Amino acid sequence: MRFPVYLDHAATTPLAPEVLEAMMPYFSDHPWNPSATYSGGHEAREAVEAARRQVAELVGASPDEIFFTSGGTEADNWALKAVPVPSTDEPPQVLVSAIEHAAVLETAEALGRRGWEVVRIPVSNEGRVEPNDVEKRITFRTAVVAVMLANNEIGTLQPINELSEICGERGVPLHVDAVQALGTTELDVRALGASTVALSAHKIYGPKGAGALYVRAGTALARWMDGGSHEHGMRAGTLNVPAIVGFGKACELVRERREADSERLRHLRDRLCRLVLERIPDVRVTAEAAERLPQFAHLCFRGVEGHAILTALDTAGIYASAGAACSAGSVATSHVLRAMGIPDEWARGAVRLTLGRTTTPDDVDYTVEVLATTVSELRGGAR
Ligand code: PLP
C-alpha cells in the first residue's frame, strides 16, 4: 500500500503523468505567447485550439462555445455576474440551489449586495432539487437559475434536463456547475440543455488554475475581463498555455477511461460503504438511495466529531475531508447537510471519502479498519 492513502479526490486530483508530459514543453522549449505573430506564437495558438477541441469533445460542445478561465470559481462568477438583467425597475433575482458550492453561493451573495434578490431553492432529504420548486420561484425578475450537476460534498446528481426545460420555457438562462461531475459522469452539454456550464481541470487529473465556461451558442453573456482580444474578446488575459494544454489532455484521458474508471470506483465505493455499515454501529451513508457520483462515500457517524475522525485518519496516513468548510481544525456544520435536514448529532460526524484512479481495494480495507478502531475509541467503548 502506498502512503498517504489519498481519499480526497473531490478536493483535487493528482496530475496524470500523461498530462504532465503534455504540459512540459510549454514551460520550457515552447514558452511563446499564443497571441504572437511569429511561428512560435502560431504553434502555441495551435496547442490552445487543440486543447479547446479536446474539452469540447468531452462535453459535446462546439469548440467556439468553450472559453478558458482560471478554474471553476471564475467560470461560476462569470456565468452569474455577466448575465443580462431583465428590463424592469424592480431588483433582478438570482435563484440558486441551497447546496451549491461557495463559488456559486458567494457569487449570488455578492449580487445580493448589489441589490439583487437571492432566492435559495430547497432540496429534499436526499439532496435533490425538485423541478417544481424551481418553476414556482421563477418570476419576470429572474435573471438566472444556478443548479449544480453533482454536489461536491455528497455527490448527488440533480435533474438538470427537467430544470433546463422549465428554464427554457420561461426564457431564463440555467447555469450548471459541473466541476465535480466532469470526470465520472457522462456530460453532454447539448442534451443537458444548460445555457452555461462551469468546468475545472484539477478535478480530472489536470492542473490547478485552469478551467472553462461553456457558453451555448446564442446565449447572451457580457464580456468578463476587459483588455486584449483573447477568447473572442470575452475574457482578456494572456492564456496559460501549459495549463490549458494539460486540461485538454486530461479531457482526452477522461474520454478514454471514464466508463472503466467509473465502474471500478463504484465497485470500490460500494465495498467501502458495505464494510463500514457491517463493522461500525450508528453510521449512515448520506443519500445512499439517490443517484450520485461513483467515487463519493459520504458517511455520518452519530455522536462523534468528524474532525476528530479526520485527525485520527491523518495520523494513520489517510487523507480525507469533512467536505464542508474547515478552518483551524474546526468544521462548520455543513450547509448541505443542514439543507437536507440532517440532524446535528449526525451532521457533526460527517466524513467525506472520495476515491480516485489510484485507490486500491487494500486502501479501502485499511481505511475501514482505521475507521472502526477510531470511532470505537472516540465513543469510548469496546467494539
Ligand atoms: N464548484 C464545485 C462544485 C467545486 O467542487 C469546486 C472546487 O472544489 C469549484 C466549483 C471551484 O473550482 P476551482 O477550484 O477550479 O476554482
mmCIF file of C-alpha atoms in Angstrom, residues 81-273:
data_model
loop_
_atom_site.group_PDB
_atom_site.id
_atom_site.type_symbol
_atom_site.label_atom_id
_atom_site.label_comp_id
_atom_site.label_asym_id
_atom_site.label_seq_id
_atom_site.Cartn_x
_atom_site.Cartn_y
_atom_site.Cartn_z
ATOM 1 C CA LYS A 81 -22.345 38.167 -12.788
ATOM 2 C CA ALA A 82 -22.390 38.740 -16.541
ATOM 3 C CA VAL A 83 -25.963 37.679 -17.372
ATOM 4 C CA PRO A 84 -28.249 40.359 -18.793
ATOM 5 C CA VAL A 85 -30.672 41.777 -16.261
ATOM 6 C CA PRO A 86 -34.418 41.625 -17.059
ATOM 7 C CA SER A 87 -35.741 45.037 -18.084
ATOM 8 C CA THR A 88 -37.833 46.054 -15.122
ATOM 9 C CA ASP A 89 -37.437 48.705 -12.434
ATOM 10 C CA GLU A 90 -37.604 46.045 -9.759
ATOM 11 C CA PRO A 91 -34.452 44.297 -8.477
ATOM 12 C CA PRO A 92 -33.267 41.328 -10.524
ATOM 13 C CA GLN A 93 -33.393 37.887 -8.980
ATOM 14 C CA VAL A 94 -30.908 35.011 -8.891
ATOM 15 C CA LEU A 95 -32.153 31.530 -7.978
ATOM 16 C CA VAL A 96 -29.572 29.145 -6.536
ATOM 17 C CA SER A 97 -29.947 25.701 -5.020
ATOM 18 C CA ALA A 98 -29.276 25.645 -1.282
ATOM 19 C CA ILE A 99 -26.472 23.098 -1.730
ATOM 20 C CA GLU A 100 -24.295 24.917 -4.295
ATOM 21 C CA HIS A 101 -20.550 25.243 -3.835
ATOM 22 C CA ALA A 102 -19.297 28.524 -2.348
ATOM 23 C CA ALA A 103 -18.205 29.560 -5.857
ATOM 24 C CA VAL A 104 -21.902 29.932 -6.699
ATOM 25 C CA LEU A 105 -23.385 30.761 -3.285
ATOM 26 C CA GLU A 106 -20.911 33.530 -2.524
ATOM 27 C CA THR A 107 -21.238 34.917 -6.040
ATOM 28 C CA ALA A 108 -25.008 35.091 -5.536
ATOM 29 C CA GLU A 109 -24.431 36.816 -2.179
ATOM 30 C CA ALA A 110 -22.197 39.360 -3.939
ATOM 31 C CA LEU A 111 -25.063 40.063 -6.344
ATOM 32 C CA GLY A 112 -27.287 40.415 -3.275
ATOM 33 C CA ARG A 113 -25.002 43.179 -2.015
ATOM 34 C CA ARG A 114 -25.565 44.937 -5.354
ATOM 35 C CA GLY A 115 -29.319 44.938 -4.735
ATOM 36 C CA TRP A 116 -30.326 41.627 -6.332
ATOM 37 C CA GLU A 117 -32.743 39.328 -4.576
ATOM 38 C CA VAL A 118 -31.095 35.989 -3.815
ATOM 39 C CA VAL A 119 -33.549 33.090 -3.664
ATOM 40 C CA ARG A 120 -32.378 29.712 -2.331
ATOM 41 C CA ILE A 121 -34.056 26.645 -3.764
ATOM 42 C CA PRO A 122 -34.583 23.962 -1.097
ATOM 43 C CA VAL A 123 -33.567 20.314 -1.531
ATOM 44 C CA SER A 124 -35.198 17.060 -0.424
ATOM 45 C CA ASN A 125 -33.715 14.989 2.388
ATOM 46 C CA GLU A 126 -31.888 13.043 -0.332
ATOM 47 C CA GLY A 127 -30.244 16.280 -1.513
ATOM 48 C CA ARG A 128 -32.322 16.655 -4.673
ATOM 49 C CA VAL A 129 -33.767 19.838 -6.138
ATOM 50 C CA GLU A 130 -37.406 19.297 -7.107
ATOM 51 C CA PRO A 131 -38.103 20.904 -10.515
ATOM 52 C CA ASN A 132 -41.435 22.168 -9.181
ATOM 53 C CA ASP A 133 -39.620 24.183 -6.540
ATOM 54 C CA VAL A 134 -37.666 25.969 -9.253
ATOM 55 C CA GLU A 135 -40.655 26.510 -11.524
ATOM 56 C CA LYS A 136 -42.770 28.211 -8.887
ATOM 57 C CA ARG A 137 -39.948 30.581 -7.893
ATOM 58 C CA ILE A 138 -39.187 31.909 -11.384
ATOM 59 C CA THR A 139 -40.624 35.392 -11.970
ATOM 60 C CA PHE A 140 -40.262 38.153 -14.580
ATOM 61 C CA ARG A 141 -37.359 39.403 -12.436
ATOM 62 C CA THR A 142 -35.339 36.166 -12.599
ATOM 63 C CA ALA A 143 -32.059 36.799 -14.422
ATOM 64 C CA VAL A 144 -30.502 33.354 -13.938
ATOM 65 C CA VAL A 145 -31.019 30.000 -12.198
ATOM 66 C CA ALA A 146 -27.988 28.039 -10.918
ATOM 67 C CA VAL A 147 -28.149 24.361 -10.002
ATOM 68 C CA MET A 148 -25.072 22.144 -9.880
ATOM 69 C CA LEU A 149 -24.887 18.854 -11.778
ATOM 70 C CA ALA A 150 -23.237 16.979 -8.887
ATOM 71 C CA ASN A 151 -22.759 18.145 -5.329
ATOM 72 C CA ASN A 152 -19.203 18.397 -4.030
ATOM 73 C CA GLU A 153 -19.952 17.112 -0.512
ATOM 74 C CA ILE A 154 -22.298 14.208 -1.038
ATOM 75 C CA GLY A 155 -22.028 13.585 -4.795
ATOM 76 C CA THR A 156 -25.768 13.645 -5.562
ATOM 77 C CA LEU A 157 -26.846 14.390 -9.118
ATOM 78 C CA GLN A 158 -29.579 16.875 -9.999
ATOM 79 C CA PRO A 159 -32.370 16.597 -12.605
ATOM 80 C CA ILE A 160 -30.781 19.173 -14.896
ATOM 81 C CA ASN A 161 -32.723 18.098 -18.006
ATOM 82 C CA GLU A 162 -36.037 18.835 -16.342
ATOM 83 C CA LEU A 163 -34.720 22.120 -14.993
ATOM 84 C CA SER A 164 -33.402 23.236 -18.375
ATOM 85 C CA GLU A 165 -36.791 22.516 -19.924
ATOM 86 C CA ILE A 166 -38.503 24.685 -17.319
ATOM 87 C CA CYS A 167 -35.941 27.480 -17.663
ATOM 88 C CA GLY A 168 -36.135 27.264 -21.471
ATOM 89 C CA GLU A 169 -39.920 27.661 -21.412
ATOM 90 C CA ARG A 170 -39.617 30.697 -19.156
ATOM 91 C CA GLY A 171 -36.760 32.228 -21.157
ATOM 92 C CA VAL A 172 -34.388 32.195 -18.159
ATOM 93 C CA PRO A 173 -30.748 31.042 -18.502
ATOM 94 C CA LEU A 174 -29.737 27.992 -16.472
ATOM 95 C CA HIS A 175 -26.170 27.839 -15.174
ATOM 96 C CA VAL A 176 -24.825 24.418 -14.246
ATOM 97 C CA ASP A 177 -21.701 23.890 -12.155
ATOM 98 C CA ALA A 178 -20.369 20.580 -13.491
ATOM 99 C CA VAL A 179 -16.968 20.826 -11.780
ATOM 100 C CA GLN A 180 -17.382 17.637 -9.712
ATOM 101 C CA ALA A 181 -19.322 15.670 -12.307
ATOM 102 C CA LEU A 182 -16.935 16.057 -15.240
ATOM 103 C CA GLY A 183 -14.622 13.069 -14.700
ATOM 104 C CA THR A 184 -17.013 10.264 -13.826
ATOM 105 C CA THR A 185 -20.393 11.199 -15.333
ATOM 106 C CA GLU A 186 -21.377 11.347 -18.955
ATOM 107 C CA LEU A 187 -21.684 15.031 -19.710
ATOM 108 C CA ASP A 188 -23.304 16.156 -22.945
ATOM 109 C CA VAL A 189 -23.972 19.865 -22.678
ATOM 110 C CA ARG A 190 -26.458 19.846 -25.558
ATOM 111 C CA ALA A 191 -28.523 17.065 -24.020
ATOM 112 C CA LEU A 192 -28.238 18.828 -20.661
ATOM 113 C CA GLY A 193 -29.773 21.963 -22.188
ATOM 114 C CA ALA A 194 -27.975 24.443 -19.917
ATOM 115 C CA SER A 195 -27.028 27.940 -21.098
ATOM 116 C CA THR A 196 -23.673 27.910 -19.318
ATOM 117 C CA VAL A 197 -21.627 25.139 -17.682
ATOM 118 C CA ALA A 198 -18.594 25.545 -15.386
ATOM 119 C CA LEU A 199 -15.673 23.090 -15.707
ATOM 120 C CA SER A 200 -12.378 22.700 -13.861
ATOM 121 C CA ALA A 201 -9.191 20.836 -14.776
ATOM 122 C CA HIS A 202 -7.830 19.885 -11.360
ATOM 123 C CA LYS A 203 -10.766 17.611 -10.512
ATOM 124 C CA ILE A 204 -9.990 15.404 -13.528
ATOM 125 C CA TYR A 205 -6.241 14.803 -13.092
ATOM 126 C CA GLY A 206 -5.374 18.069 -14.822
ATOM 127 C CA PRO A 207 -3.545 21.118 -13.440
ATOM 128 C CA LYS A 208 -4.884 23.590 -10.889
ATOM 129 C CA GLY A 209 -5.677 27.065 -12.183
ATOM 130 C CA ALA A 210 -7.347 26.011 -15.430
ATOM 131 C CA GLY A 211 -10.992 25.595 -16.276
ATOM 132 C CA ALA A 212 -13.604 26.673 -18.748
ATOM 133 C CA LEU A 213 -17.045 28.116 -19.166
ATOM 134 C CA TYR A 214 -19.217 26.516 -21.810
ATOM 135 C CA VAL A 215 -21.492 29.189 -23.263
ATOM 136 C CA ARG A 216 -24.202 27.758 -25.501
ATOM 137 C CA ALA A 217 -24.213 29.483 -28.900
ATOM 138 C CA GLY A 218 -26.665 32.370 -28.847
ATOM 139 C CA THR A 219 -26.548 32.841 -25.059
ATOM 140 C CA ALA A 220 -26.347 36.488 -24.028
ATOM 141 C CA LEU A 221 -23.421 36.971 -21.671
ATOM 142 C CA ALA A 222 -21.318 40.095 -21.182
ATOM 143 C CA ARG A 223 -17.539 40.277 -21.640
ATOM 144 C CA TRP A 224 -15.910 39.128 -18.421
ATOM 145 C CA MET A 225 -12.463 40.664 -18.432
ATOM 146 C CA ASP A 226 -11.517 43.870 -20.204
ATOM 147 C CA GLY A 227 -8.203 44.051 -22.020
ATOM 148 C CA GLY A 228 -6.889 42.329 -25.116
ATOM 149 C CA SER A 229 -8.949 40.392 -27.604
ATOM 150 C CA HIS A 230 -8.262 36.938 -26.131
ATOM 151 C CA GLU A 231 -11.070 34.376 -26.072
ATOM 152 C CA HIS A 232 -13.065 36.192 -28.782
ATOM 153 C CA GLY A 233 -12.769 39.403 -26.777
ATOM 154 C CA MET A 234 -14.799 37.911 -23.923
ATOM 155 C CA ARG A 235 -12.072 37.126 -21.369
ATOM 156 C CA ALA A 236 -8.906 39.135 -21.762
ATOM 157 C CA GLY A 237 -5.538 37.956 -20.441
ATOM 158 C CA THR A 238 -2.576 36.034 -21.832
ATOM 159 C CA LEU A 239 -3.556 32.398 -21.959
ATOM 160 C CA ASN A 240 -1.974 29.942 -19.538
ATOM 161 C CA VAL A 241 -0.789 27.663 -22.329
ATOM 162 C CA PRO A 242 0.736 24.790 -20.268
ATOM 163 C CA ALA A 243 -2.332 24.554 -18.016
ATOM 164 C CA ILE A 244 -4.736 24.731 -20.952
ATOM 165 C CA VAL A 245 -2.793 22.022 -22.808
ATOM 166 C CA GLY A 246 -2.906 19.927 -19.610
ATOM 167 C CA PHE A 247 -6.648 20.485 -19.284
ATOM 168 C CA GLY A 248 -7.148 19.326 -22.867
ATOM 169 C CA LYS A 249 -5.058 16.195 -22.308
ATOM 170 C CA ALA A 250 -6.935 15.445 -19.066
ATOM 171 C CA CYS A 251 -10.216 15.653 -21.006
ATOM 172 C CA GLU A 252 -8.901 13.278 -23.652
ATOM 173 C CA LEU A 253 -7.943 10.784 -20.927
ATOM 174 C CA VAL A 254 -11.406 11.063 -19.340
ATOM 175 C CA ARG A 255 -12.966 10.227 -22.714
ATOM 176 C CA GLU A 256 -10.849 7.091 -22.938
ATOM 177 C CA ARG A 257 -11.192 5.980 -19.329
ATOM 178 C CA ARG A 258 -14.420 7.355 -17.892
ATOM 179 C CA GLU A 259 -16.513 4.240 -18.239
ATOM 180 C CA ALA A 260 -13.907 1.847 -16.859
ATOM 181 C CA ASP A 261 -12.880 4.316 -14.120
ATOM 182 C CA SER A 262 -16.469 4.872 -13.025
ATOM 183 C CA GLU A 263 -17.242 1.174 -12.920
ATOM 184 C CA ARG A 264 -14.161 0.426 -10.823
ATOM 185 C CA LEU A 265 -14.808 3.360 -8.478
ATOM 186 C CA ARG A 266 -18.441 2.413 -7.956
ATOM 187 C CA HIS A 267 -17.381 -1.102 -7.045
ATOM 188 C CA LEU A 268 -14.740 0.130 -4.573
ATOM 189 C CA ARG A 269 -17.062 2.756 -3.080
ATOM 190 C CA ASP A 270 -19.840 0.198 -2.581
ATOM 191 C CA ARG A 271 -17.380 -2.151 -0.907
ATOM 192 C CA LEU A 272 -16.223 0.651 1.381
ATOM 193 C CA CYS A 273 -19.787 1.564 2.409
#
